[in-house]
Amino acid sequence: MPFEHHIIEYWEWMLPNLSEVRLLDARSWSNIGFLMGASGVLLLLAFLFPFLWFLIAVIKHGPSEGFYLVAKSIYGGITEDLPGFSFRRTYAIAKVAVQEAIRNRVLVGFAVFVLLMLFAGLFLDVENSNRAKSYISFVLWATNCLVMLMAVILSAFSIPNDIKSKTIYTVVTKPIRAGEIVLGRVIGFSAVGSVMLLMMGLISYVFVVRGLSHTHVLKADSFATKADPTGKREGVTSRDAHHRHRVIMDKSGNITTGETESEHGHFHRIESEGEGANRTYKVGAARGDLIARSPIFGKLRRLDPAGNPSEGINVGDEWTYRTFIEGGNNRSAAIWTFSNVTPERYPEGLPLEMNLSVFRTFKGVIARGVMGEITLRNVNPDAKVKSSPPITFESREYVAHRFPIDRKLKIGKNPDGTDLTMDIFEDLVHEGKIEVSIRCIEHSQYFGIAQPDVYLRPSDSFFFVNFAKGYLSIWLQMVLVTCFGVMFSTFLSGPVAMMATWCAIGLGFFGGLARDVLTNLVTGGGPIESGIRILQQKNTSSDLDVYLPLELAIKYSDKAMLVVVEGLTYILPNYGNFDTSQFVANGYDVYPDLVGQQLTMAVVYALSASIAAYFFLKTREIAG
Amino acid sequence: MNWNNASFVRKVIYLVGIAVLLLPIAALSQPATAGRGQDRSSGGKLAQLRAQYRLAQAELGAIDPASETMKLATVGLRGVAVTYLWYKAIDYQKRKDFTGLELTVKQIIRLQPNFLKVWDFQAHNLTYNSSVEFDSYRDRYAWVKKGIDFLILGTHYNRDEPGMLYQLGWYVGHKMGRADESKEFRRLFKDDEDMHDKFRLQGVEVDEGFGYDSKPDNWLVGKLWFDKAERAAEYKSIRSKSPLVFYNGGPMAAINAAAAMEKDDGIFGQRAKYAWSVGNAGWVKFGNRQLPTYLGIAIQLNNLEALQASHAATEVRLDALAPGVREKIRSEKIAALPKRELELWVKPVKDRTAEEQHVAVNFLGSKVKATNEEVAARVPREKLAQAREIADQLQRLTQEMDMTSRYRGTVNFDYWRARCSAEQTQEALDAREQIHKAEELREANRSLNDSRENYEKAWENWAIVFKKHPQLFDSIEAQELVDAIDHYADVLGRIEVKFPADFKLKELLEMTEQGQRLKKRLDTLQAIAPAVTPAQPGEKKPESTENPAEKTKAEEKPAAAAKDAAPTKDEK
């Protein structure tokens, strides 16, 4: 995979791994699991919120009156409002919200989207080496931005406008509860957003598919007249959509793989008709660009040259997503352990796919990739057959290199001259598990690997379904933004609620930066220090050049602000966790565990925001 | 009208103020109008300045609606948007998401289309930094092309910008011709019809850059870009580029084309000679070009010898006005030397240590030398004015000689002039062909005796060349000859022949560090190896017994081969 990704299974994400948690290392706190983390935060808020509410009530009404008000509201909410909740009334509010949204010309957002699609060709780089990725990223980004903008505007202004125009009084005089008002608006605005999202998704899909659709022409005279030493001849297709493909023909005049070489992230199948001078070629539609791989991942461990477990070598890359294993020795290897490997699941053998990185310490053979070796190993140390013979391969960087391993592997010759073979499932798989060991066999060259780089690819999901999953993520973000927008609008004015919602979105995307600054992962200081550095045009690592007491004051003020921001990042949703555009754009299926995580987070945040909105609305005198 | 109403009065004041301010604003920003005769107007001050310095958007380059739209859409926050995009581009590059990098870079230049440094930086980033991240040479070539395409796009936004055109020549010539994958890049370039068509659309006639095989040669096409840059520099500034380096590009490209023809393509004889003659002609033309210097004087690199002759003649004229004065001043200065320095000065050269000789020549020599101003000061009163004029003339000549000498050193002018001349001689042409044949036979591990014969003929020819052009010893090409000598020693080793004691290029070995190491190794081997009579001409020695098939197996196990084999150039 060309993008950074860490696979976390659903229950691994949900449940705590306390052995990895260190109290003094904030970066390790993510190991406490979502269940424990969310429960802790919600419990804290459940105590903190009523306490703050009580303090405000004490200031307004005195201690006993204040306590009575708070207790009555909470008790009333649990014993009256919750059992008395009416879906019919909620639906009515939702219907009003939909009408309000249409009256507020929400369709303008859709019109802007259509305009963007019409003129996208002017702004998109049509000569890009991976047009599918750029087109898909563009449509997802454009949809995301417009839908979020629409959700913020709709949700933030609705209740404040009602309060300002006093129409809220006609609503609250009816037997309607605060919770129904809040939930009705959330459902209504979400429904409008959903319809718009659906239309945008359909238009985007058509835009992407039509935009990428093309073919080429291949003529017999496109091939070189002179063959190379192996007897192969190379040709090229016509230039269409700003690129052309190489085609390799073997000695007998057939296209070697029945396909063009991959270019710009795709290839075409070629059908040939006729013989000799009358031979013609028909180039099919583009393939391999709009896909959704469904990889089956294994667990990775690395061995150093001494054969000991290791984290791998850093060859000097700033990006530490991949570490490297050294080539040219027998022990240094990357080993993936795959589970649930059965002949029913993989009848043809192991459909391996690799995304290795290569680092050369010297040029070596420039015209060829660095050579590697795959060995299949039995996880059972007492097995009769411990491993397969090594299978050599030539590395290919920046492409998903398909390398299927046949079920039957040739290991020698029988006395009668027939091939002696081994069966992967019978000889090497133990209790559904098998190890795939990858080594670099060239001395002083390195392979770079991360866990998601090697996987089994038995089949692909449908691109359309994966595209829809990408839009599902956007929908979840929209619902969250709507919930928070409505929540802020219950106690803030329209513009301020909009600002607060934008801040919440911003914190969601950039909250990680605050944490990185606090833990010194990112240098440059907090807001005040950064501002001074910008004005003084200093870089992030030079001294501030101010008096020491002032410098200390700045640093401590920044730290205090960042601590508050960091705290908020644990309360507010991290919208980056809902971003699956990289999966869709790079052709990988949004795996079910990730969808599950997103749904869980969305439900928890939406419910929490709605409950908070209910109580905020209740505290206002307009809401009975 | 209620003049007592403060609000009304304020509004009137504002209106009057606006009307008054409109006058200077109109004077400044009135647009120029086209028309005939009196209808034509040069516009306000800003429009006049734009016309004077050719800064109007249409004059800078093509107007891109997408770029203008994006600039407007940032509503004054263009700087913020650009900063963010730069940050994203760096992040994409760090994460090796080169698709994202390419897209972001294209967005950056839409917001900053006329900021030349952006084009320069990002083109270099794509061509040099991004391309090397790929393992496959085809992918590297594709990214070098992207950098070139990117820069071509830049020439649309910044028409006839000499610096950009120069960069294009550099990338096409040097990046493709000097990379480790130069052989592969040059081969791919020859057959890259799409790139050739793109160049033709930019006004670069690729057909004029054909090599020996009637296909475009990257160096010669690079020269066409350099030539285009030079034409643009006739009416546009080359900005912060050094004129010396700027005008050096084209001639060097022609020279590099000739060198690559022999080294990479294995073409020798009359075709190579012609290529070197073209390179030579370009170098002479470069030497005759007037080059401005930072001192404000213009020099010609070819002029140094004439300047030196003129300086000597002028000095003679000065000495004629005051005969014997120069020697007298010199003697006085020697006599005035401190005791230790005087002792060193009078010490015979053969008795001096190397350090003493260095001090005597470089320090004491200039200390005791009589300057022209000192000589002029002692000329008789009636000739003083004339002497001073001659002294001033000598000072200007000295300055010009000094600058010419320095600039020559910067571009290694003498070496390339000698090289262009030497490479056209029959000896050099033959020597190169012989080395090429010898290396081919050696790498194929066949006919090692013929390989040896070719090497030895080559050494004889090179000895003749170096005798006529000793300055060729001190160069990278001489370094490559040492590699060839190493291979020759290897061949001799394989056929069990001793390295000749009277080796023709012994001096070359002694001049280079690698040569000295090789010499030491050979001397050691000579000392321990049994005496073996060198084969007489015509006598066959046993050939290598290695099978070519075994050589193929060795290629399949590069790990083992790389461990055992002596270090080759590729492995360094």
PDB file of C-alpha atoms in Angstrom, chain B residues 297-515:
ATOM      1  CA  ILE B 297      34.918  44.644 -17.253  1.00  0.00           C
ATOM      2  CA  ALA B 298      34.135  42.197 -20.040  1.00  0.00           C
ATOM      3  CA  ILE B 299      36.565  39.434 -20.933  1.00  0.00           C
ATOM      4  CA  GLN B 300      37.028  36.810 -23.606  1.00  0.00           C
ATOM      5  CA  LEU B 301      38.336  33.467 -22.488  1.00  0.00           C
ATOM      6  CA  ASN B 302      40.309  32.949 -25.685  1.00  0.00           C
ATOM      7  CA  ASN B 303      42.074  36.219 -25.130  1.00  0.00           C
ATOM      8  CA  LEU B 304      44.405  35.263 -22.289  1.00  0.00           C
ATOM      9  CA  GLU B 305      47.436  34.540 -24.460  1.00  0.00           C
ATOM     10  CA  ALA B 306      47.013  37.797 -26.360  1.00  0.00           C
ATOM     11  CA  LEU B 307      46.660  39.667 -23.077  1.00  0.00           C
ATOM     12  CA  GLN B 308      49.823  38.077 -21.765  1.00  0.00           C
ATOM     13  CA  ALA B 309      51.714  39.050 -24.900  1.00  0.00           C
ATOM     14  CA  SER B 310      50.362  42.574 -24.706  1.00  0.00           C
ATOM     15  CA  HIS B 311      51.320  42.762 -21.041  1.00  0.00           C
ATOM     16  CA  ALA B 312      54.872  41.647 -21.762  1.00  0.00           C
ATOM     17  CA  ALA B 313      55.228  44.150 -24.586  1.00  0.00           C
ATOM     18  CA  THR B 314      53.859  46.971 -22.442  1.00  0.00           C
ATOM     19  CA  GLU B 315      56.251  46.060 -19.677  1.00  0.00           C
ATOM     20  CA  VAL B 316      59.111  46.308 -22.138  1.00  0.00           C
ATOM     21  CA  ARG B 317      57.910  49.812 -23.052  1.00  0.00           C
ATOM     22  CA  LEU B 318      57.892  50.788 -19.392  1.00  0.00           C
ATOM     23  CA  ASP B 319      61.353  49.332 -18.811  1.00  0.00           C
ATOM     24  CA  ALA B 320      62.597  51.282 -21.830  1.00  0.00           C
ATOM     25  CA  LEU B 321      61.640  54.510 -20.073  1.00  0.00           C
ATOM     26  CA  ALA B 322      63.727  53.533 -17.034  1.00  0.00           C
ATOM     27  CA  PRO B 323      66.423  51.094 -18.055  1.00  0.00           C
ATOM     28  CA  GLY B 324      67.854  48.938 -15.272  1.00  0.00           C
ATOM     29  CA  VAL B 325      65.449  50.316 -12.656  1.00  0.00           C
ATOM     30  CA  ARG B 326      63.494  47.128 -12.303  1.00  0.00           C
ATOM     31  CA  GLU B 327      66.585  45.079 -11.531  1.00  0.00           C
ATOM     32  CA  LYS B 328      67.806  47.759  -9.163  1.00  0.00           C
ATOM     33  CA  ILE B 329      64.543  47.745  -7.216  1.00  0.00           C
ATOM     34  CA  ARG B 330      64.686  44.003  -7.060  1.00  0.00           C
ATOM     35  CA  SER B 331      68.201  44.014  -5.691  1.00  0.00           C
ATOM     36  CA  GLU B 332      67.210  46.597  -3.084  1.00  0.00           C
ATOM     37  CA  LYS B 333      64.313  44.458  -1.981  1.00  0.00           C
ATOM     38  CA  ILE B 334      66.471  41.368  -1.753  1.00  0.00           C
ATOM     39  CA  ALA B 335      69.011  43.271   0.310  1.00  0.00           C
ATOM     40  CA  ALA B 336      66.234  44.464   2.603  1.00  0.00           C
ATOM     41  CA  LEU B 337      65.029  40.955   3.327  1.00  0.00           C
ATOM     42  CA  PRO B 338      65.332  39.778   6.943  1.00  0.00           C
ATOM     43  CA  LYS B 339      68.320  37.526   7.584  1.00  0.00           C
ATOM     44  CA  ARG B 340      66.432  34.242   7.579  1.00  0.00           C
ATOM     45  CA  GLU B 341      64.549  35.040   4.425  1.00  0.00           C
ATOM     46  CA  LEU B 342      67.739  36.204   2.722  1.00  0.00           C
ATOM     47  CA  GLU B 343      69.463  32.954   3.624  1.00  0.00           C
ATOM     48  CA  LEU B 344      66.584  31.011   2.128  1.00  0.00           C
ATOM     49  CA  TRP B 345      66.591  33.175  -0.970  1.00  0.00           C
ATOM     50  CA  VAL B 346      70.273  32.641  -1.721  1.00  0.00           C
ATOM     51  CA  LYS B 347      70.177  28.915  -0.940  1.00  0.00           C
ATOM     52  CA  PRO B 348      70.537  26.828  -4.114  1.00  0.00           C
ATOM     53  CA  VAL B 349      67.255  25.288  -5.294  1.00  0.00           C
ATOM     54  CA  LYS B 350      68.583  21.734  -5.061  1.00  0.00           C
ATOM     55  CA  ASP B 351      69.384  22.210  -1.394  1.00  0.00           C
ATOM     56  CA  ARG B 352      65.936  23.527  -0.432  1.00  0.00           C
ATOM     57  CA  THR B 353      63.265  21.349   1.127  1.00  0.00           C
ATOM     58  CA  ALA B 354      59.835  21.241  -0.534  1.00  0.00           C
ATOM     59  CA  GLU B 355      58.425  23.631   2.052  1.00  0.00           C
ATOM     60  CA  GLU B 356      61.338  26.038   1.640  1.00  0.00           C
ATOM     61  CA  GLN B 357      60.910  25.956  -2.119  1.00  0.00           C
ATOM     62  CA  HIS B 358      57.199  26.700  -1.748  1.00  0.00           C
ATOM     63  CA  VAL B 359      57.929  29.679   0.528  1.00  0.00           C
ATOM     64  CA  ALA B 360      60.682  30.929  -1.749  1.00  0.00           C
ATOM     65  CA  VAL B 361      58.600  30.822  -4.888  1.00  0.00           C
ATOM     66  CA  ASN B 362      55.179  31.914  -3.638  1.00  0.00           C
ATOM     67  CA  PHE B 363      56.060  34.288  -0.837  1.00  0.00           C
ATOM     68  CA  LEU B 364      59.593  35.596  -1.289  1.00  0.00           C
ATOM     69  CA  GLY B 365      59.267  35.743  -5.061  1.00  0.00           C
ATOM     70  CA  SER B 366      56.403  38.214  -4.902  1.00  0.00           C
ATOM     71  CA  LYS B 367      58.115  40.089  -2.046  1.00  0.00           C
ATOM     72  CA  VAL B 368      61.260  40.871  -4.004  1.00  0.00           C
ATOM     73  CA  LYS B 369      59.498  41.502  -7.312  1.00  0.00           C
ATOM     74  CA  ALA B 370      59.511  45.115  -8.508  1.00  0.00           C
ATOM     75  CA  THR B 371      56.003  46.329  -9.253  1.00  0.00           C
ATOM     76  CA  ASN B 372      55.226  48.404 -12.310  1.00  0.00           C
ATOM     77  CA  GLU B 373      54.145  51.316 -10.108  1.00  0.00           C
ATOM     78  CA  GLU B 374      57.544  51.286  -8.360  1.00  0.00           C
ATOM     79  CA  VAL B 375      59.344  51.273 -11.699  1.00  0.00           C
ATOM     80  CA  ALA B 376      57.110  54.050 -13.012  1.00  0.00           C
ATOM     81  CA  ALA B 377      57.815  56.126  -9.887  1.00  0.00           C
ATOM     82  CA  ARG B 378      61.550  56.090 -10.639  1.00  0.00           C
ATOM     83  CA  VAL B 379      61.247  57.160 -14.223  1.00  0.00           C
ATOM     84  CA  PRO B 380      62.868  60.580 -14.971  1.00  0.00           C
ATOM     85  CA  ARG B 381      60.584  63.540 -14.326  1.00  0.00           C
ATOM     86  CA  GLU B 382      60.042  64.425 -17.964  1.00  0.00           C
ATOM     87  CA  LYS B 383      58.758  60.945 -18.752  1.00  0.00           C
ATOM     88  CA  LEU B 384      56.725  60.521 -15.580  1.00  0.00           C
ATOM     89  CA  ALA B 385      53.298  61.137 -17.117  1.00  0.00           C
ATOM     90  CA  GLN B 386      53.953  58.648 -19.870  1.00  0.00           C
ATOM     91  CA  ALA B 387      55.221  56.092 -17.355  1.00  0.00           C
ATOM     92  CA  ARG B 388      52.133  56.476 -15.199  1.00  0.00           C
ATOM     93  CA  GLU B 389      49.888  55.966 -18.192  1.00  0.00           C
ATOM     94  CA  ILE B 390      51.763  52.793 -19.081  1.00  0.00           C
ATOM     95  CA  ALA B 391      51.559  51.621 -15.468  1.00  0.00           C
ATOM     96  CA  ASP B 392      47.772  52.159 -15.488  1.00  0.00           C
ATOM     97  CA  GLN B 393      47.555  50.265 -18.736  1.00  0.00           C
ATOM     98  CA  LEU B 394      49.544  47.430 -17.203  1.00  0.00           C
ATOM     99  CA  GLN B 395      47.261  47.371 -14.176  1.00  0.00           C
ATOM    100  CA  ARG B 396      44.169  47.074 -16.377  1.00  0.00           C
ATOM    101  CA  LEU B 397      45.827  44.311 -18.364  1.00  0.00           C
ATOM    102  CA  THR B 398      46.768  42.513 -15.156  1.00  0.00           C
ATOM    103  CA  GLN B 399      43.193  42.763 -13.921  1.00  0.00           C
ATOM    104  CA  GLU B 400      41.819  41.459 -17.177  1.00  0.00           C
ATOM    105  CA  MET B 401      44.363  38.624 -17.238  1.00  0.00           C
ATOM    106  CA  ASP B 402      43.516  37.735 -13.682  1.00  0.00           C
ATOM    107  CA  MET B 403      39.748  37.588 -14.364  1.00  0.00           C
ATOM    108  CA  THR B 404      40.256  35.670 -17.586  1.00  0.00           C
ATOM    109  CA  SER B 405      42.488  33.196 -15.817  1.00  0.00           C
ATOM    110  CA  ARG B 406      39.995  32.716 -12.992  1.00  0.00           C
ATOM    111  CA  TYR B 407      37.055  32.307 -15.322  1.00  0.00           C
ATOM    112  CA  ARG B 408      39.026  29.839 -17.379  1.00  0.00           C
ATOM    113  CA  GLY B 409      39.706  27.860 -14.251  1.00  0.00           C
ATOM    114  CA  THR B 410      36.004  27.873 -13.339  1.00  0.00           C
ATOM    115  CA  VAL B 411      34.994  26.168 -16.564  1.00  0.00           C
ATOM    116  CA  ASN B 412      38.257  24.246 -17.007  1.00  0.00           C
ATOM    117  CA  PHE B 413      38.665  26.053 -20.298  1.00  0.00           C
ATOM    118  CA  ASP B 414      42.214  24.940 -21.049  1.00  0.00           C
ATOM    119  CA  TYR B 415      41.440  21.317 -20.428  1.00  0.00           C
ATOM    120  CA  TRP B 416      38.422  21.221 -22.708  1.00  0.00           C
ATOM    121  CA  ARG B 417      40.205  23.148 -25.414  1.00  0.00           C
ATOM    122  CA  ALA B 418      43.077  20.672 -25.278  1.00  0.00           C
ATOM    123  CA  ARG B 419      40.646  17.758 -25.131  1.00  0.00           C
ATOM    124  CA  CYS B 420      38.659  18.888 -28.153  1.00  0.00           C
ATOM    125  CA  SER B 421      41.877  19.224 -30.065  1.00  0.00           C
ATOM    126  CA  ALA B 422      43.381  15.950 -28.848  1.00  0.00           C
ATOM    127  CA  GLU B 423      40.267  13.861 -29.428  1.00  0.00           C
ATOM    128  CA  GLN B 424      40.289  14.717 -33.117  1.00  0.00           C
ATOM    129  CA  THR B 425      43.756  13.215 -33.603  1.00  0.00           C
ATOM    130  CA  GLN B 426      44.004   9.771 -35.145  1.00  0.00           C
ATOM    131  CA  GLU B 427      45.856   8.473 -32.105  1.00  0.00           C
ATOM    132  CA  ALA B 428      43.049   9.415 -29.743  1.00  0.00           C
ATOM    133  CA  LEU B 429      40.344   8.072 -32.033  1.00  0.00           C
ATOM    134  CA  ASP B 430      42.183   4.789 -32.408  1.00  0.00           C
ATOM    135  CA  ALA B 431      42.971   4.581 -28.704  1.00  0.00           C
ATOM    136  CA  ARG B 432      39.314   4.928 -27.732  1.00  0.00           C
ATOM    137  CA  GLU B 433      38.213   2.319 -30.187  1.00  0.00           C
ATOM    138  CA  GLN B 434      40.908  -0.054 -29.023  1.00  0.00           C
ATOM    139  CA  ILE B 435      39.986   0.357 -25.367  1.00  0.00           C
ATOM    140  CA  HIS B 436      36.325  -0.196 -26.236  1.00  0.00           C
ATOM    141  CA  LYS B 437      37.096  -3.425 -28.094  1.00  0.00           C
ATOM    142  CA  ALA B 438      39.414  -4.606 -25.355  1.00  0.00           C
ATOM    143  CA  GLU B 439      36.785  -3.987 -22.679  1.00  0.00           C
ATOM    144  CA  GLU B 440      34.092  -5.755 -24.675  1.00  0.00           C
ATOM    145  CA  LEU B 441      36.274  -8.832 -25.089  1.00  0.00           C
ATOM    146  CA  ARG B 442      37.224  -8.750 -21.440  1.00  0.00           C
ATOM    147  CA  GLU B 443      33.607  -8.510 -20.235  1.00  0.00           C
ATOM    148  CA  ALA B 444      32.582 -11.325 -22.554  1.00  0.00           C
ATOM    149  CA  ASN B 445      35.565 -13.289 -21.227  1.00  0.00           C
ATOM    150  CA  ARG B 446      36.634 -14.370 -24.667  1.00  0.00           C
ATOM    151  CA  SER B 447      39.692 -13.786 -26.889  1.00  0.00           C
ATOM    152  CA  LEU B 448      41.658 -12.402 -23.957  1.00  0.00           C
ATOM    153  CA  ASN B 449      44.806 -12.261 -26.031  1.00  0.00           C
ATOM    154  CA  ASP B 450      43.075 -10.004 -28.522  1.00  0.00           C
ATOM    155  CA  SER B 451      41.843  -7.964 -25.621  1.00  0.00           C
ATOM    156  CA  ARG B 452      45.400  -7.602 -24.375  1.00  0.00           C
ATOM    157  CA  GLU B 453      46.619  -6.635 -27.836  1.00  0.00           C
ATOM    158  CA  ASN B 454      43.988  -3.920 -28.104  1.00  0.00           C
ATOM    159  CA  TYR B 455      44.858  -2.561 -24.683  1.00  0.00           C
ATOM    160  CA  GLU B 456      48.542  -2.362 -25.544  1.00  0.00           C
ATOM    161  CA  LYS B 457      47.921  -0.580 -28.820  1.00  0.00           C
ATOM    162  CA  ALA B 458      45.717   1.833 -26.938  1.00  0.00           C
ATOM    163  CA  TRP B 459      48.431   2.572 -24.379  1.00  0.00           C
ATOM    164  CA  GLU B 460      50.862   3.414 -27.152  1.00  0.00           C
ATOM    165  CA  ASN B 461      48.396   5.782 -28.729  1.00  0.00           C
ATOM    166  CA  TRP B 462      47.498   7.385 -25.418  1.00  0.00           C
ATOM    167  CA  ALA B 463      51.169   7.904 -24.635  1.00  0.00           C
ATOM    168  CA  ILE B 464      51.481   9.916 -27.847  1.00  0.00           C
ATOM    169  CA  VAL B 465      48.369  11.926 -27.020  1.00  0.00           C
ATOM    170  CA  PHE B 466      49.481  12.695 -23.485  1.00  0.00           C
ATOM    171  CA  LYS B 467      52.890  13.731 -24.671  1.00  0.00           C
ATOM    172  CA  LYS B 468      51.323  16.376 -26.921  1.00  0.00           C
ATOM    173  CA  HIS B 469      48.668  17.368 -24.377  1.00  0.00           C
ATOM    174  CA  PRO B 470      49.998  16.796 -20.865  1.00  0.00           C
ATOM    175  CA  GLN B 471      47.137  18.790 -19.308  1.00  0.00           C
ATOM    176  CA  LEU B 472      44.831  15.860 -20.107  1.00  0.00           C
ATOM    177  CA  PHE B 473      46.452  13.883 -17.326  1.00  0.00           C
ATOM    178  CA  ASP B 474      44.566  15.830 -14.680  1.00  0.00           C
ATOM    179  CA  SER B 475      40.934  14.950 -15.404  1.00  0.00           C
ATOM    180  CA  ILE B 476      38.078  12.551 -14.733  1.00  0.00           C
ATOM    181  CA  GLU B 477      38.692  10.930 -18.125  1.00  0.00           C
ATOM    182  CA  ALA B 478      42.239  10.133 -17.067  1.00  0.00           C
ATOM    183  CA  GLN B 479      40.723   8.533 -13.984  1.00  0.00           C
ATOM    184  CA  GLU B 480      38.682   6.282 -16.252  1.00  0.00           C
ATOM    185  CA  LEU B 481      41.852   5.291 -18.061  1.00  0.00           C
ATOM    186  CA  VAL B 482      43.214   4.081 -14.737  1.00  0.00           C
ATOM    187  CA  ASP B 483      40.119   1.860 -14.499  1.00  0.00           C
ATOM    188  CA  ALA B 484      40.949   0.507 -17.945  1.00  0.00           C
ATOM    189  CA  ILE B 485      44.536  -0.128 -16.810  1.00  0.00           C
ATOM    190  CA  ASP B 486      43.133  -2.048 -13.862  1.00  0.00           C
ATOM    191  CA  HIS B 487      41.070  -4.162 -16.251  1.00  0.00           C
ATOM    192  CA  TYR B 488      44.165  -4.670 -18.400  1.00  0.00           C
ATOM    193  CA  ALA B 489      46.010  -5.957 -15.329  1.00  0.00           C
ATOM    194  CA  ASP B 490      43.082  -8.274 -14.709  1.00  0.00           C
ATOM    195  CA  VAL B 491      43.288  -9.635 -18.260  1.00  0.00           C
ATOM    196  CA  LEU B 492      47.013 -10.190 -17.906  1.00  0.00           C
ATOM    197  CA  GLY B 493      46.340 -11.997 -14.684  1.00  0.00           C
ATOM    198  CA  ARG B 494      43.841 -14.298 -16.360  1.00  0.00           C
ATOM    199  CA  ILE B 495      46.231 -15.231 -19.138  1.00  0.00           C
ATOM    200  CA  GLU B 496      49.107 -15.428 -16.663  1.00  0.00           C
ATOM    201  CA  VAL B 497      51.208 -12.697 -18.139  1.00  0.00           C
ATOM    202  CA  LYS B 498      53.273 -10.336 -16.042  1.00  0.00           C
ATOM    203  CA  PHE B 499      52.424  -6.647 -16.028  1.00  0.00           C
ATOM    204  CA  PRO B 500      55.045  -4.908 -18.221  1.00  0.00           C
ATOM    205  CA  ALA B 501      57.766  -3.115 -16.321  1.00  0.00           C
ATOM    206  CA  ASP B 502      58.015  -0.535 -19.123  1.00  0.00           C
ATOM    207  CA  PHE B 503      54.337   0.311 -19.036  1.00  0.00           C
ATOM    208  CA  LYS B 504      53.746   3.316 -21.313  1.00  0.00           C
ATOM    209  CA  LEU B 505      51.416   5.213 -18.984  1.00  0.00           C
ATOM    210  CA  LYS B 506      53.382   4.871 -15.770  1.00  0.00           C
ATOM    211  CA  GLU B 507      53.232   8.614 -15.272  1.00  0.00           C
ATOM    212  CA  LEU B 508      49.440   8.509 -15.340  1.00  0.00           C
ATOM    213  CA  LEU B 509      49.406   5.930 -12.561  1.00  0.00           C
ATOM    214  CA  GLU B 510      51.681   8.078 -10.453  1.00  0.00           C
ATOM    215  CA  MET B 511      49.506  11.144 -10.909  1.00  0.00           C
ATOM    216  CA  THR B 512      46.274   9.744  -9.496  1.00  0.00           C
ATOM    217  CA  GLU B 513      45.478   8.266  -6.114  1.00  0.00           C
ATOM    218  CA  GLN B 514      43.737   5.283  -7.608  1.00  0.00           C
ATOM    219  CA  GLY B 515      46.662   4.812  -9.963  1.00  0.00           C
TER     220      GLY B 515
END
